[in-house]
């Protein structure tokens, strides 16, 4: 009989742990949760029976459970070594229940790093399964199932089929929708920022300074520049003061997600996937944590590393305390398991994230950077209230900056670069080289990135380290939010320049308001959010959602019954569901009447359909069938006007005839296009299908023909479906909708029919094409 069986969540973790334990231990993986709430045939929760969950073993886990049961029966002791958080505790409880383990033949062990010492220490200090943590997880799982199960049918009935809603996800969508509306309401105001370049008394050194006032109009800015022609410029004050910068604390889950996005461009989900691999390989501590604490062992290891690399002056041991609302986990912060390991042998992504974690953890225990900040004030003789200001900063001792500096989400954030000022003295007279007044716009609120949304959710106390990444993934997967780009608008900006005694004016075009890689609400997201906010304010209320998280924390601490929380929520929530479900509306939720068609007098409405937003002329009750047109790129149900809607029905439009065949311009699912002689040609950016000319269309058709001509290398009269084509990655063979590589060293144009067939026959068998999974 096997002495010991250790069960963990993942095979990678099992492989690492097995290295540390002797032959008396067998390590197997449960591959995450082995059972979950029943989905088919109902809620999966017996509400009437004190919210008793109906758990079933997931079909894809039946073989895993069979293996674990067999191994457990053959072992004297089973060690449940799932993760230390609530989800991990629930996994251990489900395993103990399904495998029919007792307290005599099983132990619960936890560790927040996969090192030999940590594993052996955990085995020496086992504990029982913490049912308070299990109940906190059950409360969250059951409550979220209730919300999804009861809200989704209401959305199907009132808006359209296939929609769904979740508790935390709906709040995240609300944040994004509200930010988008805030941006749409924002009226940017123009102002003029004045910057001058002075020449010091040595006649050659230049000094750049900014005026301490901004002018609201071009006229005022010009008047100011004109006044500088006769002014004298004197250094009125030079103040120098010491300053310091302190390092950021070591990473929590949310700060790692934010900084990985800023510094190495990782998405939130990507960060967690890579961090999981590092943890399972024994390279970092557990990656789902909101603790800033570092163990004494870790602090000593960091201290030694800093002393060895930089010297004793660079050491400053710090103990950070978590300030996040509802911080729950008793783990350490995220840190390397071995501080002496500066680099690792791993994939490029793993190396980048590991280096980030190592630097942040080491820097958190280093001395402050010591700075000297200097401010120079320059007076203008004929403008007493306006001053030109110069700021300089010199690093006297780099401290933690030697290793790491935290980035910022602020889009107007200046880089932390050292600015060394030239020697100057008070009352020194300066000569003006030139001064410019550049037109700027006040900054609108920034759209959320994945990382800044995580920070906002954390600030509000909504969600926990384990939920941030799934929440952001879910709202994108459901089509309520997209991560994408937003085109800016062209605007004319004026710059006034005073040089050589005269003021000149230049006007140039700049793009404003453009965004890249930001979270944008879709029409579906906006309509569902508005409906839920109006009808179910409880679910969408930030404070209520945060308070629920606090109740989960109390359950985990044994201060509250998990079923009491569910009863309290259900008694508030369920009656609202029944009331809203019974309500009847004249229009579908999200449908909006824009006006009437001037030609037919029929109503024109905009609404959401299964394939996206569309405009409709007429109704199903009319004698004639209604006419439909999809919204164009950049158009929204919320903002489309009657004029824009009518314009959609002008397509397809006839542009003219080419070689006796008509040219049509239209908009389809993938954007605007031309159709000529059965061929579709994409209309590129810069052209409008409503106004594209015959000459422009002729040019695009010619370019398409040339591109297609270059695509075909060879065809064969023996078989029309066999072709040799040019592709993105070079020439290839196309046959019966399958593609085949051409071996190196062969000239594609010289292949005969027989040689081409031989290459196809020698190629590996193609997998059968299957229907796409929903």
PDB file of C-alpha atoms in Angstrom, residues 553-754:
ATOM      1  CA  UNK A 553     -15.307  38.096   4.400  1.00  0.00           C
ATOM      2  CA  UNK A 554     -17.360  37.760   7.604  1.00  0.00           C
ATOM      3  CA  UNK A 555     -18.463  34.268   6.569  1.00  0.00           C
ATOM      4  CA  UNK A 556     -14.796  33.357   5.979  1.00  0.00           C
ATOM      5  CA  UNK A 557     -13.961  34.630   9.479  1.00  0.00           C
ATOM      6  CA  UNK A 558     -16.802  32.614  11.017  1.00  0.00           C
ATOM      7  CA  UNK A 559     -18.723  35.748  12.029  1.00  0.00           C
ATOM      8  CA  UNK A 560     -21.773  35.138   9.824  1.00  0.00           C
ATOM      9  CA  UNK A 561     -23.857  32.263   8.455  1.00  0.00           C
ATOM     10  CA  UNK A 562     -23.584  31.860   4.688  1.00  0.00           C
ATOM     11  CA  UNK A 563     -27.249  30.933   4.324  1.00  0.00           C
ATOM     12  CA  UNK A 564     -28.283  34.103   6.226  1.00  0.00           C
ATOM     13  CA  UNK A 565     -26.520  36.177   3.562  1.00  0.00           C
ATOM     14  CA  UNK A 566     -28.327  34.260   0.809  1.00  0.00           C
ATOM     15  CA  UNK A 567     -31.742  34.595   2.495  1.00  0.00           C
ATOM     16  CA  UNK A 568     -31.251  38.346   2.947  1.00  0.00           C
ATOM     17  CA  UNK A 569     -30.233  38.810  -0.696  1.00  0.00           C
ATOM     18  CA  UNK A 570     -32.876  36.499  -2.177  1.00  0.00           C
ATOM     19  CA  UNK A 571     -35.716  38.106  -0.225  1.00  0.00           C
ATOM     20  CA  UNK A 572     -34.785  41.474  -1.751  1.00  0.00           C
ATOM     21  CA  UNK A 573     -33.877  40.255  -5.222  1.00  0.00           C
ATOM     22  CA  UNK A 574     -36.453  37.600  -6.188  1.00  0.00           C
ATOM     23  CA  UNK A 575     -39.616  39.766  -5.811  1.00  0.00           C
ATOM     24  CA  UNK A 576     -38.055  42.398  -8.124  1.00  0.00           C
ATOM     25  CA  UNK A 577     -37.350  39.692 -10.736  1.00  0.00           C
ATOM     26  CA  UNK A 578     -40.989  38.582 -10.657  1.00  0.00           C
ATOM     27  CA  UNK A 579     -42.308  42.169 -10.902  1.00  0.00           C
ATOM     28  CA  UNK A 580     -40.032  43.158 -13.815  1.00  0.00           C
ATOM     29  CA  UNK A 581     -40.682  39.886 -15.637  1.00  0.00           C
ATOM     30  CA  UNK A 582     -44.443  40.570 -15.567  1.00  0.00           C
ATOM     31  CA  UNK A 583     -44.128  44.156 -16.871  1.00  0.00           C
ATOM     32  CA  UNK A 584     -45.225  44.881 -20.441  1.00  0.00           C
ATOM     33  CA  UNK A 585     -43.622  47.584 -22.614  1.00  0.00           C
ATOM     34  CA  UNK A 586     -44.832  49.232 -25.791  1.00  0.00           C
ATOM     35  CA  UNK A 587     -41.324  49.033 -27.261  1.00  0.00           C
ATOM     36  CA  UNK A 588     -38.587  46.460 -26.764  1.00  0.00           C
ATOM     37  CA  UNK A 589     -35.968  47.571 -24.254  1.00  0.00           C
ATOM     38  CA  UNK A 590     -33.291  49.491 -26.134  1.00  0.00           C
ATOM     39  CA  UNK A 591     -35.578  50.316 -29.047  1.00  0.00           C
ATOM     40  CA  UNK A 592     -35.782  53.998 -29.899  1.00  0.00           C
ATOM     41  CA  UNK A 593     -38.085  55.870 -32.287  1.00  0.00           C
ATOM     42  CA  UNK A 594     -35.988  58.336 -34.300  1.00  0.00           C
ATOM     43  CA  UNK A 595     -38.829  59.905 -36.323  1.00  0.00           C
ATOM     44  CA  UNK A 596     -40.659  59.244 -39.581  1.00  0.00           C
ATOM     45  CA  UNK A 597     -39.497  58.526 -43.125  1.00  0.00           C
ATOM     46  CA  UNK A 598     -40.221  61.676 -45.196  1.00  0.00           C
ATOM     47  CA  UNK A 599     -41.042  59.519 -48.269  1.00  0.00           C
ATOM     48  CA  UNK A 600     -43.443  56.968 -46.741  1.00  0.00           C
ATOM     49  CA  UNK A 601     -44.427  58.524 -43.417  1.00  0.00           C
ATOM     50  CA  UNK A 602     -43.499  55.252 -41.677  1.00  0.00           C
ATOM     51  CA  UNK A 603     -41.803  55.191 -38.278  1.00  0.00           C
ATOM     52  CA  UNK A 604     -38.032  54.828 -38.205  1.00  0.00           C
ATOM     53  CA  UNK A 605     -36.650  53.002 -35.174  1.00  0.00           C
ATOM     54  CA  UNK A 606     -33.255  51.762 -34.033  1.00  0.00           C
ATOM     55  CA  UNK A 607     -32.844  48.568 -31.999  1.00  0.00           C
ATOM     56  CA  UNK A 608     -30.599  45.659 -31.091  1.00  0.00           C
ATOM     57  CA  UNK A 609     -30.863  42.349 -32.951  1.00  0.00           C
ATOM     58  CA  UNK A 610     -29.091  39.019 -32.768  1.00  0.00           C
ATOM     59  CA  UNK A 611     -26.482  40.216 -35.259  1.00  0.00           C
ATOM     60  CA  UNK A 612     -26.040  43.706 -33.847  1.00  0.00           C
ATOM     61  CA  UNK A 613     -27.744  47.107 -33.932  1.00  0.00           C
ATOM     62  CA  UNK A 614     -29.922  48.057 -36.921  1.00  0.00           C
ATOM     63  CA  UNK A 615     -32.360  50.698 -38.174  1.00  0.00           C
ATOM     64  CA  UNK A 616     -35.868  49.707 -39.257  1.00  0.00           C
ATOM     65  CA  UNK A 617     -38.366  51.580 -41.459  1.00  0.00           C
ATOM     66  CA  UNK A 618     -41.949  50.448 -40.805  1.00  0.00           C
ATOM     67  CA  UNK A 619     -43.203  47.673 -38.557  1.00  0.00           C
ATOM     68  CA  UNK A 620     -44.266  44.024 -38.824  1.00  0.00           C
ATOM     69  CA  UNK A 621     -47.931  45.136 -38.806  1.00  0.00           C
ATOM     70  CA  UNK A 622     -47.533  47.160 -42.047  1.00  0.00           C
ATOM     71  CA  UNK A 623     -48.729  45.793 -45.390  1.00  0.00           C
ATOM     72  CA  UNK A 624     -45.224  46.066 -46.842  1.00  0.00           C
ATOM     73  CA  UNK A 625     -42.362  44.288 -45.148  1.00  0.00           C
ATOM     74  CA  UNK A 626     -40.178  46.555 -42.988  1.00  0.00           C
ATOM     75  CA  UNK A 627     -36.825  47.618 -44.416  1.00  0.00           C
ATOM     76  CA  UNK A 628     -33.635  47.098 -42.388  1.00  0.00           C
ATOM     77  CA  UNK A 629     -30.122  48.556 -42.440  1.00  0.00           C
ATOM     78  CA  UNK A 630     -27.206  47.716 -40.142  1.00  0.00           C
ATOM     79  CA  UNK A 631     -25.459  50.545 -38.313  1.00  0.00           C
ATOM     80  CA  UNK A 632     -22.112  51.553 -39.765  1.00  0.00           C
ATOM     81  CA  UNK A 633     -18.749  51.464 -38.038  1.00  0.00           C
ATOM     82  CA  UNK A 634     -18.553  54.060 -35.263  1.00  0.00           C
ATOM     83  CA  UNK A 635     -22.353  54.454 -35.097  1.00  0.00           C
ATOM     84  CA  UNK A 636     -24.274  53.662 -31.924  1.00  0.00           C
ATOM     85  CA  UNK A 637     -27.922  53.079 -30.955  1.00  0.00           C
ATOM     86  CA  UNK A 638     -27.456  55.752 -28.322  1.00  0.00           C
ATOM     87  CA  UNK A 639     -26.168  58.542 -30.567  1.00  0.00           C
ATOM     88  CA  UNK A 640     -27.477  57.868 -34.129  1.00  0.00           C
ATOM     89  CA  UNK A 641     -29.673  60.654 -35.536  1.00  0.00           C
ATOM     90  CA  UNK A 642     -32.653  60.470 -37.913  1.00  0.00           C
ATOM     91  CA  UNK A 643     -30.550  61.973 -40.725  1.00  0.00           C
ATOM     92  CA  UNK A 644     -27.792  59.369 -40.228  1.00  0.00           C
ATOM     93  CA  UNK A 645     -30.384  56.577 -40.149  1.00  0.00           C
ATOM     94  CA  UNK A 646     -31.985  57.739 -43.407  1.00  0.00           C
ATOM     95  CA  UNK A 647     -28.555  57.871 -45.035  1.00  0.00           C
ATOM     96  CA  UNK A 648     -28.087  54.142 -44.307  1.00  0.00           C
ATOM     97  CA  UNK A 649     -31.011  53.383 -46.658  1.00  0.00           C
ATOM     98  CA  UNK A 650     -29.327  55.181 -49.545  1.00  0.00           C
ATOM     99  CA  UNK A 651     -27.132  52.101 -49.847  1.00  0.00           C
ATOM    100  CA  UNK A 652     -26.478  50.153 -51.934  1.00  0.00           C
ATOM    101  CA  UNK A 653     -26.073  53.003 -54.409  1.00  0.00           C
ATOM    102  CA  UNK A 654     -25.096  52.885 -58.055  1.00  0.00           C
ATOM    103  CA  UNK A 655     -21.743  54.553 -58.724  1.00  0.00           C
ATOM    104  CA  UNK A 656     -21.744  54.001 -62.512  1.00  0.00           C
ATOM    105  CA  UNK A 657     -20.810  51.383 -65.114  1.00  0.00           C
ATOM    106  CA  UNK A 658     -17.377  49.955 -65.907  1.00  0.00           C
ATOM    107  CA  UNK A 659     -16.908  47.710 -68.967  1.00  0.00           C
ATOM    108  CA  UNK A 660     -20.678  47.382 -69.242  1.00  0.00           C
ATOM    109  CA  UNK A 661     -21.057  46.129 -65.641  1.00  0.00           C
ATOM    110  CA  UNK A 662     -22.602  48.201 -62.804  1.00  0.00           C
ATOM    111  CA  UNK A 663     -20.559  49.350 -59.762  1.00  0.00           C
ATOM    112  CA  UNK A 664     -22.422  49.340 -56.438  1.00  0.00           C
ATOM    113  CA  UNK A 665     -21.298  50.902 -53.133  1.00  0.00           C
ATOM    114  CA  UNK A 666     -22.696  49.431 -49.906  1.00  0.00           C
ATOM    115  CA  UNK A 667     -21.972  48.651 -46.253  1.00  0.00           C
ATOM    116  CA  UNK A 668     -21.855  45.046 -45.007  1.00  0.00           C
ATOM    117  CA  UNK A 669     -20.969  43.194 -41.815  1.00  0.00           C
ATOM    118  CA  UNK A 670     -17.287  43.919 -42.313  1.00  0.00           C
ATOM    119  CA  UNK A 671     -17.606  47.556 -43.376  1.00  0.00           C
ATOM    120  CA  UNK A 672     -18.053  49.501 -46.628  1.00  0.00           C
ATOM    121  CA  UNK A 673     -17.396  47.789 -49.982  1.00  0.00           C
ATOM    122  CA  UNK A 674     -17.796  48.052 -53.771  1.00  0.00           C
ATOM    123  CA  UNK A 675     -19.321  45.301 -55.907  1.00  0.00           C
ATOM    124  CA  UNK A 676     -18.392  44.956 -59.575  1.00  0.00           C
ATOM    125  CA  UNK A 677     -18.796  41.985 -61.908  1.00  0.00           C
ATOM    126  CA  UNK A 678     -19.420  39.634 -58.947  1.00  0.00           C
ATOM    127  CA  UNK A 679     -16.244  40.774 -57.146  1.00  0.00           C
ATOM    128  CA  UNK A 680     -16.271  42.539 -53.749  1.00  0.00           C
ATOM    129  CA  UNK A 681     -13.703  45.285 -53.112  1.00  0.00           C
ATOM    130  CA  UNK A 682     -13.166  46.731 -49.630  1.00  0.00           C
ATOM    131  CA  UNK A 683     -13.561  50.519 -49.473  1.00  0.00           C
ATOM    132  CA  UNK A 684     -10.530  51.703 -47.445  1.00  0.00           C
ATOM    133  CA  UNK A 685     -10.421  54.387 -44.765  1.00  0.00           C
ATOM    134  CA  UNK A 686     -10.707  57.881 -46.153  1.00  0.00           C
ATOM    135  CA  UNK A 687     -13.502  56.972 -48.594  1.00  0.00           C
ATOM    136  CA  UNK A 688     -17.240  57.136 -47.869  1.00  0.00           C
ATOM    137  CA  UNK A 689     -19.609  54.685 -49.659  1.00  0.00           C
ATOM    138  CA  UNK A 690     -22.225  57.457 -49.817  1.00  0.00           C
ATOM    139  CA  UNK A 691     -19.938  59.817 -51.730  1.00  0.00           C
ATOM    140  CA  UNK A 692     -17.260  57.684 -53.429  1.00  0.00           C
ATOM    141  CA  UNK A 693     -16.842  58.799 -57.068  1.00  0.00           C
ATOM    142  CA  UNK A 694     -16.677  56.726 -60.255  1.00  0.00           C
ATOM    143  CA  UNK A 695     -12.972  57.615 -60.696  1.00  0.00           C
ATOM    144  CA  UNK A 696     -12.109  56.540 -57.129  1.00  0.00           C
ATOM    145  CA  UNK A 697     -14.072  53.299 -57.589  1.00  0.00           C
ATOM    146  CA  UNK A 698     -12.356  52.571 -60.920  1.00  0.00           C
ATOM    147  CA  UNK A 699      -8.951  52.977 -59.239  1.00  0.00           C
ATOM    148  CA  UNK A 700      -9.860  50.616 -56.352  1.00  0.00           C
ATOM    149  CA  UNK A 701     -11.208  47.988 -58.811  1.00  0.00           C
ATOM    150  CA  UNK A 702      -8.001  48.188 -60.875  1.00  0.00           C
ATOM    151  CA  UNK A 703      -5.866  47.750 -57.737  1.00  0.00           C
ATOM    152  CA  UNK A 704      -7.936  44.716 -56.707  1.00  0.00           C
ATOM    153  CA  UNK A 705      -7.538  43.144 -60.182  1.00  0.00           C
ATOM    154  CA  UNK A 706      -3.785  43.691 -60.093  1.00  0.00           C
ATOM    155  CA  UNK A 707      -3.548  42.132 -56.625  1.00  0.00           C
ATOM    156  CA  UNK A 708      -5.644  39.133 -57.694  1.00  0.00           C
ATOM    157  CA  UNK A 709      -3.562  38.708 -60.865  1.00  0.00           C
ATOM    158  CA  UNK A 710      -0.410  38.523 -58.745  1.00  0.00           C
ATOM    159  CA  UNK A 711      -2.105  35.992 -56.494  1.00  0.00           C
ATOM    160  CA  UNK A 712      -2.394  33.320 -59.184  1.00  0.00           C
ATOM    161  CA  UNK A 713       0.844  31.581 -60.106  1.00  0.00           C
ATOM    162  CA  UNK A 714      -0.544  28.596 -61.983  1.00  0.00           C
ATOM    163  CA  UNK A 715      -3.730  26.592 -62.647  1.00  0.00           C
ATOM    164  CA  UNK A 716      -4.221  23.215 -64.339  1.00  0.00           C
ATOM    165  CA  UNK A 717      -6.676  22.291 -67.134  1.00  0.00           C
ATOM    166  CA  UNK A 718      -6.761  18.721 -65.733  1.00  0.00           C
ATOM    167  CA  UNK A 719      -8.522  19.964 -62.557  1.00  0.00           C
ATOM    168  CA  UNK A 720     -10.023  23.477 -62.136  1.00  0.00           C
ATOM    169  CA  UNK A 721      -9.971  23.234 -58.324  1.00  0.00           C
ATOM    170  CA  UNK A 722      -6.177  22.746 -58.228  1.00  0.00           C
ATOM    171  CA  UNK A 723      -4.208  26.031 -58.125  1.00  0.00           C
ATOM    172  CA  UNK A 724      -0.822  27.375 -57.079  1.00  0.00           C
ATOM    173  CA  UNK A 725      -1.279  30.741 -55.350  1.00  0.00           C
ATOM    174  CA  UNK A 726       0.704  33.508 -53.674  1.00  0.00           C
ATOM    175  CA  UNK A 727      -0.192  33.978 -50.004  1.00  0.00           C
ATOM    176  CA  UNK A 728       0.911  36.095 -47.048  1.00  0.00           C
ATOM    177  CA  UNK A 729       3.628  33.565 -46.220  1.00  0.00           C
ATOM    178  CA  UNK A 730       4.667  32.709 -49.771  1.00  0.00           C
ATOM    179  CA  UNK A 731       3.447  30.365 -52.542  1.00  0.00           C
ATOM    180  CA  UNK A 732       1.186  27.404 -51.653  1.00  0.00           C
ATOM    181  CA  UNK A 733      -1.076  24.788 -53.299  1.00  0.00           C
ATOM    182  CA  UNK A 734      -4.859  25.171 -52.993  1.00  0.00           C
ATOM    183  CA  UNK A 735      -7.069  22.142 -53.637  1.00  0.00           C
ATOM    184  CA  UNK A 736     -10.682  21.491 -52.644  1.00  0.00           C
ATOM    185  CA  UNK A 737     -10.592  24.319 -50.044  1.00  0.00           C
ATOM    186  CA  UNK A 738      -7.471  22.881 -48.379  1.00  0.00           C
ATOM    187  CA  UNK A 739      -3.982  24.429 -48.510  1.00  0.00           C
ATOM    188  CA  UNK A 740      -0.654  22.596 -48.841  1.00  0.00           C
ATOM    189  CA  UNK A 741       2.930  23.773 -48.333  1.00  0.00           C
ATOM    190  CA  UNK A 742       5.346  23.664 -51.237  1.00  0.00           C
ATOM    191  CA  UNK A 743       8.634  22.052 -50.156  1.00  0.00           C
ATOM    192  CA  UNK A 744      11.748  24.232 -50.099  1.00  0.00           C
ATOM    193  CA  UNK A 745      13.899  24.251 -53.225  1.00  0.00           C
ATOM    194  CA  UNK A 746      10.960  23.856 -55.631  1.00  0.00           C
ATOM    195  CA  UNK A 747      10.064  26.643 -58.096  1.00  0.00           C
ATOM    196  CA  UNK A 748       6.211  26.864 -57.856  1.00  0.00           C
ATOM    197  CA  UNK A 749       5.671  28.034 -61.464  1.00  0.00           C
ATOM    198  CA  UNK A 750       7.591  25.015 -62.808  1.00  0.00           C
ATOM    199  CA  UNK A 751       5.461  22.365 -61.023  1.00  0.00           C
ATOM    200  CA  UNK A 752       3.608  19.961 -63.314  1.00  0.00           C
ATOM    201  CA  UNK A 753       0.128  18.592 -62.586  1.00  0.00           C
ATOM    202  CA  UNK A 754       1.571  15.197 -61.564  1.00  0.00           C
TER     203      UNK A 754
END
